[in-house]
Short mmCIF file of C-alpha atoms in Angstrom, two decimals:
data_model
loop_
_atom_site.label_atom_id
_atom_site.label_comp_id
_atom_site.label_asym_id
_atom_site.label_seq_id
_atom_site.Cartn_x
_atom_site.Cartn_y
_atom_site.Cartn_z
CA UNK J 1 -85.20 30.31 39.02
CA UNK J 2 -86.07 26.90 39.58
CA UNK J 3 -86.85 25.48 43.15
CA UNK J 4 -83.85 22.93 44.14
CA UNK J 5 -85.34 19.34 44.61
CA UNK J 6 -84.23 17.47 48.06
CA UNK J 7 -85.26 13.38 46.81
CA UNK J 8 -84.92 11.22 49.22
CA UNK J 9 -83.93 7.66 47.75
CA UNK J 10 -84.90 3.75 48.67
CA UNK J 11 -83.21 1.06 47.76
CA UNK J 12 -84.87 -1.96 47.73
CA UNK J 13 -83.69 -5.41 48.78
CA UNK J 14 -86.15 -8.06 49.16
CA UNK J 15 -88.90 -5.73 49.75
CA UNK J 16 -87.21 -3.48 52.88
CA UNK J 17 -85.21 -0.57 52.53
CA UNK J 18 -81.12 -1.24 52.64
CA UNK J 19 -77.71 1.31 52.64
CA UNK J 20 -74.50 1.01 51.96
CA UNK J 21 -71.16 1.90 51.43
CA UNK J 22 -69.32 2.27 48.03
CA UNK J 23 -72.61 -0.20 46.92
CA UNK J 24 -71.54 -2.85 49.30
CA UNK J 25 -71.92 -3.90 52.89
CA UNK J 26 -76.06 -3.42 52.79
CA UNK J 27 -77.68 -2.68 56.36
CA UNK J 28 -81.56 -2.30 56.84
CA UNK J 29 -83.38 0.90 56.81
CA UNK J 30 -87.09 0.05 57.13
CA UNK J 31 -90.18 -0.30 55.14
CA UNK J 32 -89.95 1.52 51.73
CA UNK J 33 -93.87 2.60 52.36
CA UNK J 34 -93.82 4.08 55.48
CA UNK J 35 -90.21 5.77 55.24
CA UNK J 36 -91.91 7.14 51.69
CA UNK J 37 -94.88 8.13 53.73
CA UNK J 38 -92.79 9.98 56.17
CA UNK J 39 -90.46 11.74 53.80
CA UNK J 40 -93.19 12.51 51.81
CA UNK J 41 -95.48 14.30 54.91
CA UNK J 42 -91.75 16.30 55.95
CA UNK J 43 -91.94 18.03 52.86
CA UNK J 44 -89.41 16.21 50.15
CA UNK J 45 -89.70 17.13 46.97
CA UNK J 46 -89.89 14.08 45.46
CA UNK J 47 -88.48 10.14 46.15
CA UNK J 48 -86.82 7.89 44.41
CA UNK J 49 -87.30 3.51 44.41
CA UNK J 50 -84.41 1.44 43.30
CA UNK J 51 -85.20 -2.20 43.20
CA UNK J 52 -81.02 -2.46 43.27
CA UNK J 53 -80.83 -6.35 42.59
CA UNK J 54 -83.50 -6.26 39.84
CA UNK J 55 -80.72 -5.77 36.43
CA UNK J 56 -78.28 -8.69 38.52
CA UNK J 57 -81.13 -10.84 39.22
CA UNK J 58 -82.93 -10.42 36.05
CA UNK J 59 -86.16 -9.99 37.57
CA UNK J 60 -88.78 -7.20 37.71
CA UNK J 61 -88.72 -4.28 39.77
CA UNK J 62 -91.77 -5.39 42.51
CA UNK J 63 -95.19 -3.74 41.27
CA UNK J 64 -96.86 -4.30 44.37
CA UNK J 65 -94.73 -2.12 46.69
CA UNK J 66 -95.20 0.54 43.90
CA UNK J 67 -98.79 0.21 43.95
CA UNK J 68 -98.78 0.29 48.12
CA UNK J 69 -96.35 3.47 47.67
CA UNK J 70 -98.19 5.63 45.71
CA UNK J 71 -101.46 4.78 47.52
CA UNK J 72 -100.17 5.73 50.62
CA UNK J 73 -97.55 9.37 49.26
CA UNK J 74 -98.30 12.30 47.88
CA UNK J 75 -95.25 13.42 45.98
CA UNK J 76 -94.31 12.20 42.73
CA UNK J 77 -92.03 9.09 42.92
CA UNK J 78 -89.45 7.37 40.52
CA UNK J 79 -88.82 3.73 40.66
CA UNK J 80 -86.09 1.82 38.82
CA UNK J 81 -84.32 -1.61 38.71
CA UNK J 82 -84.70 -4.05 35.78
CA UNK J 83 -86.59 -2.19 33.54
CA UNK J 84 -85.73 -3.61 29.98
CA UNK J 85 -88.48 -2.80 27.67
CA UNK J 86 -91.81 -0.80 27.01
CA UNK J 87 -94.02 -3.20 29.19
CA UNK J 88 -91.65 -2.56 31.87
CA UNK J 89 -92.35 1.07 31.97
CA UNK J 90 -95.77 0.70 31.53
CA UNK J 91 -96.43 -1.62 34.31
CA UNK J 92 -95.25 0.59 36.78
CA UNK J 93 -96.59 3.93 35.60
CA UNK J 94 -99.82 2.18 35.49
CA UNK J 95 -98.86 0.74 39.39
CA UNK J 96 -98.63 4.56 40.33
CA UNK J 97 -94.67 5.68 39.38
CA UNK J 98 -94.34 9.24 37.82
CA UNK J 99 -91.22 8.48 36.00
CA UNK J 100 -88.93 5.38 35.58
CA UNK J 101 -84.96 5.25 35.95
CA UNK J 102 -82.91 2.94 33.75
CA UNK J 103 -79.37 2.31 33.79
CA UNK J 104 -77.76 -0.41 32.75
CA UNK J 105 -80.65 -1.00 29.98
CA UNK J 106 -79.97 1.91 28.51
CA UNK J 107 -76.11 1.12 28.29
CA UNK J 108 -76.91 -2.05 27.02
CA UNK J 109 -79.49 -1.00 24.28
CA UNK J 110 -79.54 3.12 23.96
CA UNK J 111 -82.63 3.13 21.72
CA UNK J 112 -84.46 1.96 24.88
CA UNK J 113 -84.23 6.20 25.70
CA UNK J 114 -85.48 7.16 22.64
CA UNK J 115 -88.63 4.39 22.97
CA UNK J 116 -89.65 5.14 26.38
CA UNK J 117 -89.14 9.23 25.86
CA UNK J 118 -91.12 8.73 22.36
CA UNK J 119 -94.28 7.00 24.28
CA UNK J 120 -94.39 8.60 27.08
CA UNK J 121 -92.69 11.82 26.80
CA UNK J 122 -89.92 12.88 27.86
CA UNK J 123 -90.10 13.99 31.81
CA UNK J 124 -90.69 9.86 32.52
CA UNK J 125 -87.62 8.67 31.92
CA UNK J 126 -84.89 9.18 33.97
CA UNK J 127 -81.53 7.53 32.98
CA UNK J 128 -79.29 7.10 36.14
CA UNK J 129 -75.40 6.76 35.60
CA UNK J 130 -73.47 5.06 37.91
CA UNK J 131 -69.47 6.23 37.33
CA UNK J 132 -65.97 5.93 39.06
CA UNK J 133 -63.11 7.92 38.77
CA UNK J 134 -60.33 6.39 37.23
CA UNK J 135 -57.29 7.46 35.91
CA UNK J 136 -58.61 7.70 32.29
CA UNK J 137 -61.74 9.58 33.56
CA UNK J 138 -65.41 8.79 34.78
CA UNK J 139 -65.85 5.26 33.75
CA UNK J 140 -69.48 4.25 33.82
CA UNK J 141 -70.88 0.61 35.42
CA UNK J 142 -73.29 -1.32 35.26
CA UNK J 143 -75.37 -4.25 37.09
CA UNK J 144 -75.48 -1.80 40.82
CA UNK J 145 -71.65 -0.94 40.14
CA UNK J 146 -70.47 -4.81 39.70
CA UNK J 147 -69.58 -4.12 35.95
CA UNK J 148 -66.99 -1.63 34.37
CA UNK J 149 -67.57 -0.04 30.83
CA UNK J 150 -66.33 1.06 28.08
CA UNK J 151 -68.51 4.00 28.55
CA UNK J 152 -67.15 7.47 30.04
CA UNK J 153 -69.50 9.66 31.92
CA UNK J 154 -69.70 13.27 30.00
CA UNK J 155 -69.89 11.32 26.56
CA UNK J 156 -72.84 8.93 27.70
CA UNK J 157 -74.63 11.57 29.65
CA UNK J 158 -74.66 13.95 26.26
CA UNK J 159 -76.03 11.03 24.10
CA UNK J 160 -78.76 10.09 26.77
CA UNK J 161 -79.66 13.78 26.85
CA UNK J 162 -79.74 14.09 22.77
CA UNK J 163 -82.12 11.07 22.57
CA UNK J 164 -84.73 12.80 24.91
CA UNK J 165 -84.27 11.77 28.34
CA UNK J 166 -85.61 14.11 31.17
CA UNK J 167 -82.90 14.31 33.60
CA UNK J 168 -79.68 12.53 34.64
CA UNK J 169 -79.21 10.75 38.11
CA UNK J 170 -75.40 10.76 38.66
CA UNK J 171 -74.15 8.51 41.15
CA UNK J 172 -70.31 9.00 42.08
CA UNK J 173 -69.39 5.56 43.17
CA UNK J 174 -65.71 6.81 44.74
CA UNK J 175 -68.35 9.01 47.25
CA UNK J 176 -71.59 6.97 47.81
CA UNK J 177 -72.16 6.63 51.30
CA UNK J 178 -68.98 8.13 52.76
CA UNK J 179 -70.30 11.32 53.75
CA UNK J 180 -67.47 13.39 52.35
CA UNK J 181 -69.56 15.51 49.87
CA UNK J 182 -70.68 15.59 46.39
CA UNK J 183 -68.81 14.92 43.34
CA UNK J 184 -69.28 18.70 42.83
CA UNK J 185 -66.74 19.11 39.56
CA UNK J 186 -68.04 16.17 37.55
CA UNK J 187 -71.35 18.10 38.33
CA UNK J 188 -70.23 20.98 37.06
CA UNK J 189 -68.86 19.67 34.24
CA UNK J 190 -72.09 17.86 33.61
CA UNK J 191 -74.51 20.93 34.40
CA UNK J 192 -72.31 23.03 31.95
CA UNK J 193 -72.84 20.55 29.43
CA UNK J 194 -76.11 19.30 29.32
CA UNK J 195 -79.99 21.00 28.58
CA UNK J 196 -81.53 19.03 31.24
CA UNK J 197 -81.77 18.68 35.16
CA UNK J 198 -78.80 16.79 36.84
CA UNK J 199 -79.39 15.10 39.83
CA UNK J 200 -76.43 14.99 42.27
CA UNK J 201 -76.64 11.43 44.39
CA UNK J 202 -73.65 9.71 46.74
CA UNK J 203 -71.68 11.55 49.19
CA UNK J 204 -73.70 13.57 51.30
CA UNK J 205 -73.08 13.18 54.97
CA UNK J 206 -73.79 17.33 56.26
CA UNK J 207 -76.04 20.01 55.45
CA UNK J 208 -73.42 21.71 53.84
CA UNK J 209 -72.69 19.32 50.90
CA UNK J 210 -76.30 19.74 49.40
CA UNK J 211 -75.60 23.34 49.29
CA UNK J 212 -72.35 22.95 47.76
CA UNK J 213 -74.12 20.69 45.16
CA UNK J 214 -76.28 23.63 44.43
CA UNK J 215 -73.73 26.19 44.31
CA UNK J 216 -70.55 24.58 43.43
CA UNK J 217 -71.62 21.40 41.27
CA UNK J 218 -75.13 23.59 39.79
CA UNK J 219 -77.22 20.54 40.19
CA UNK J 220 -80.36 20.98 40.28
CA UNK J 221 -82.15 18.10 43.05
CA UNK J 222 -79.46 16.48 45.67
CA UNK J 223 -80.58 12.80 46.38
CA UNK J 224 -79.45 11.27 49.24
CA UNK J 225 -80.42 8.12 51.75
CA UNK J 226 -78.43 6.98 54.90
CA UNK J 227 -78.50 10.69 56.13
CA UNK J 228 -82.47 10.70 55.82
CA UNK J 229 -83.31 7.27 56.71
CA UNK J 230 -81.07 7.36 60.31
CA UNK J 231 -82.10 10.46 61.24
CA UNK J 232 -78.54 12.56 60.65
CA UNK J 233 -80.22 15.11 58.64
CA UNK J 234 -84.20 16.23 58.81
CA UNK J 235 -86.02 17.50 55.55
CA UNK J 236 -87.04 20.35 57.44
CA UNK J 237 -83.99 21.97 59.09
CA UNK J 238 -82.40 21.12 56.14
CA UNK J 239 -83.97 22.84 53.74
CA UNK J 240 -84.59 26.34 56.28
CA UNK J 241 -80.69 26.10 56.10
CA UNK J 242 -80.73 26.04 52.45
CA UNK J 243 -82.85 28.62 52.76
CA UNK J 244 -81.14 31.29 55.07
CA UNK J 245 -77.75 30.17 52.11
CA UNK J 246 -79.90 32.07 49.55
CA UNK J 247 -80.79 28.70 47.79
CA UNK J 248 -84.68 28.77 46.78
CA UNK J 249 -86.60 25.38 47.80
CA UNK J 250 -89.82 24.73 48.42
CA UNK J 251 -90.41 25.06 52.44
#
């Protein structure tokens, strides 16, 4: 059995760390390097960097703080935010990133999956999949949640997983940052159908909604950020809770 992952995520807004609520209303959270530092020394698993205006901008996802990251952490570390093309991915593997997370690329042009999975294998590419519930289902967005779809969630996460991407980052929009738990049935749903990891992200506000994203919603790493970054939950209590629920992490 696997180890759960606990990820810790940054996004990025003009170089400092931001949250918010439903992917609005953005307060600040610090610098991304020595928050990453800090996570990184209280034993998370692994972190994630979104450069969240990057795709609206239409610029590129800042190679310097990924360079000053990865100098300064010793866990592996995605980063993501207006990666279009090859070069893109590059770049920032070569800056120090262990994978890359596209989203609304890869909704815009699907090949993109197959390219970056193709030349680099695989385990670097990480397609993230921002989604609401509506009442026709899971419709997915784009642009940081500013654009709807045509796109539902359990189709589009099947096709990114049958053109070779690693894992899935799903983002409920209806729960990020309200503290309320996990979207633990589209999980489900999701772990059920797919061959590769799911990553649960938005909603966690208590130690007991990563456990019920391991147990109930089978994902397999819980990502979460206002909890971490204000001090609500610590990577070490949190994970000897997990623990003493029978859920295997690394302590």
């Amino acid at each position: 059995m696997l180890a759960k992952r606990i990820i810790p995520c940054l996004d990025i807004k003009d170089g400092q760390t931001v949250k918010g609520t439903n992917f609005v209303n953005l307060r600040q959270a610090g610098d991304p390097v020595e928050l990453g530092r800090a996570y990184s020394e209280q034993g998370a698993d692994e972190l994630v960097y979104l450069d969240i205006t990057a795709s609206h901008e239409g610029r590129k996802t800042f190679t310097d703080l990924v360079k000053r990251v990865a100098a300064h952490i010793s866990i592996p570390f995605t980063v993501g935010g207006g990666i279009n093309e090859l070069s893109d991915v590059d770049r920032l593997l070569n800056a120090g990133a262990d994978k890359v997370s596209i989203n609304s690329s890869a909704i815009r042009r699907p090949q993109l999956v197959d390219e970056i999975a193709r030349h680099f294998g695989s385990q670097v590419c990480v397609v993230a999949i921002d989604a609401r519930q509506t009442e026709t289902g899971w419709k997915c967005y784009l642009n940081g949640g500013r654009i709807e779809t045509d796109r539902y969630l359990m189709d589009w996460a099947k096709e990114v997983n049958d053109r070779g991407a690693g894992e899935i980052l799903f983002t409920s929009m209806n729960h990020d940052g309200v503290k309320t738990g996990y979207a633990n049935e589209a999980l489900a749903q999701l772990a059920e159908q797919l061959t590769i990891p799911v990553i649960a992200s938005g909603g966690a506000g208590r130690m007991e909604h990563f456990r019920d994203a391991f147990t109930l919603g089978k994902a397999d790493a819980a990502l979460a950020a206002s909890v971490f970054h204000f001090g609500e939950i610590g990577i070490p209590e949190l994970k000897q809770y997990l623990c003493s629920q029978g859920i295997n992490v690394r302590l």
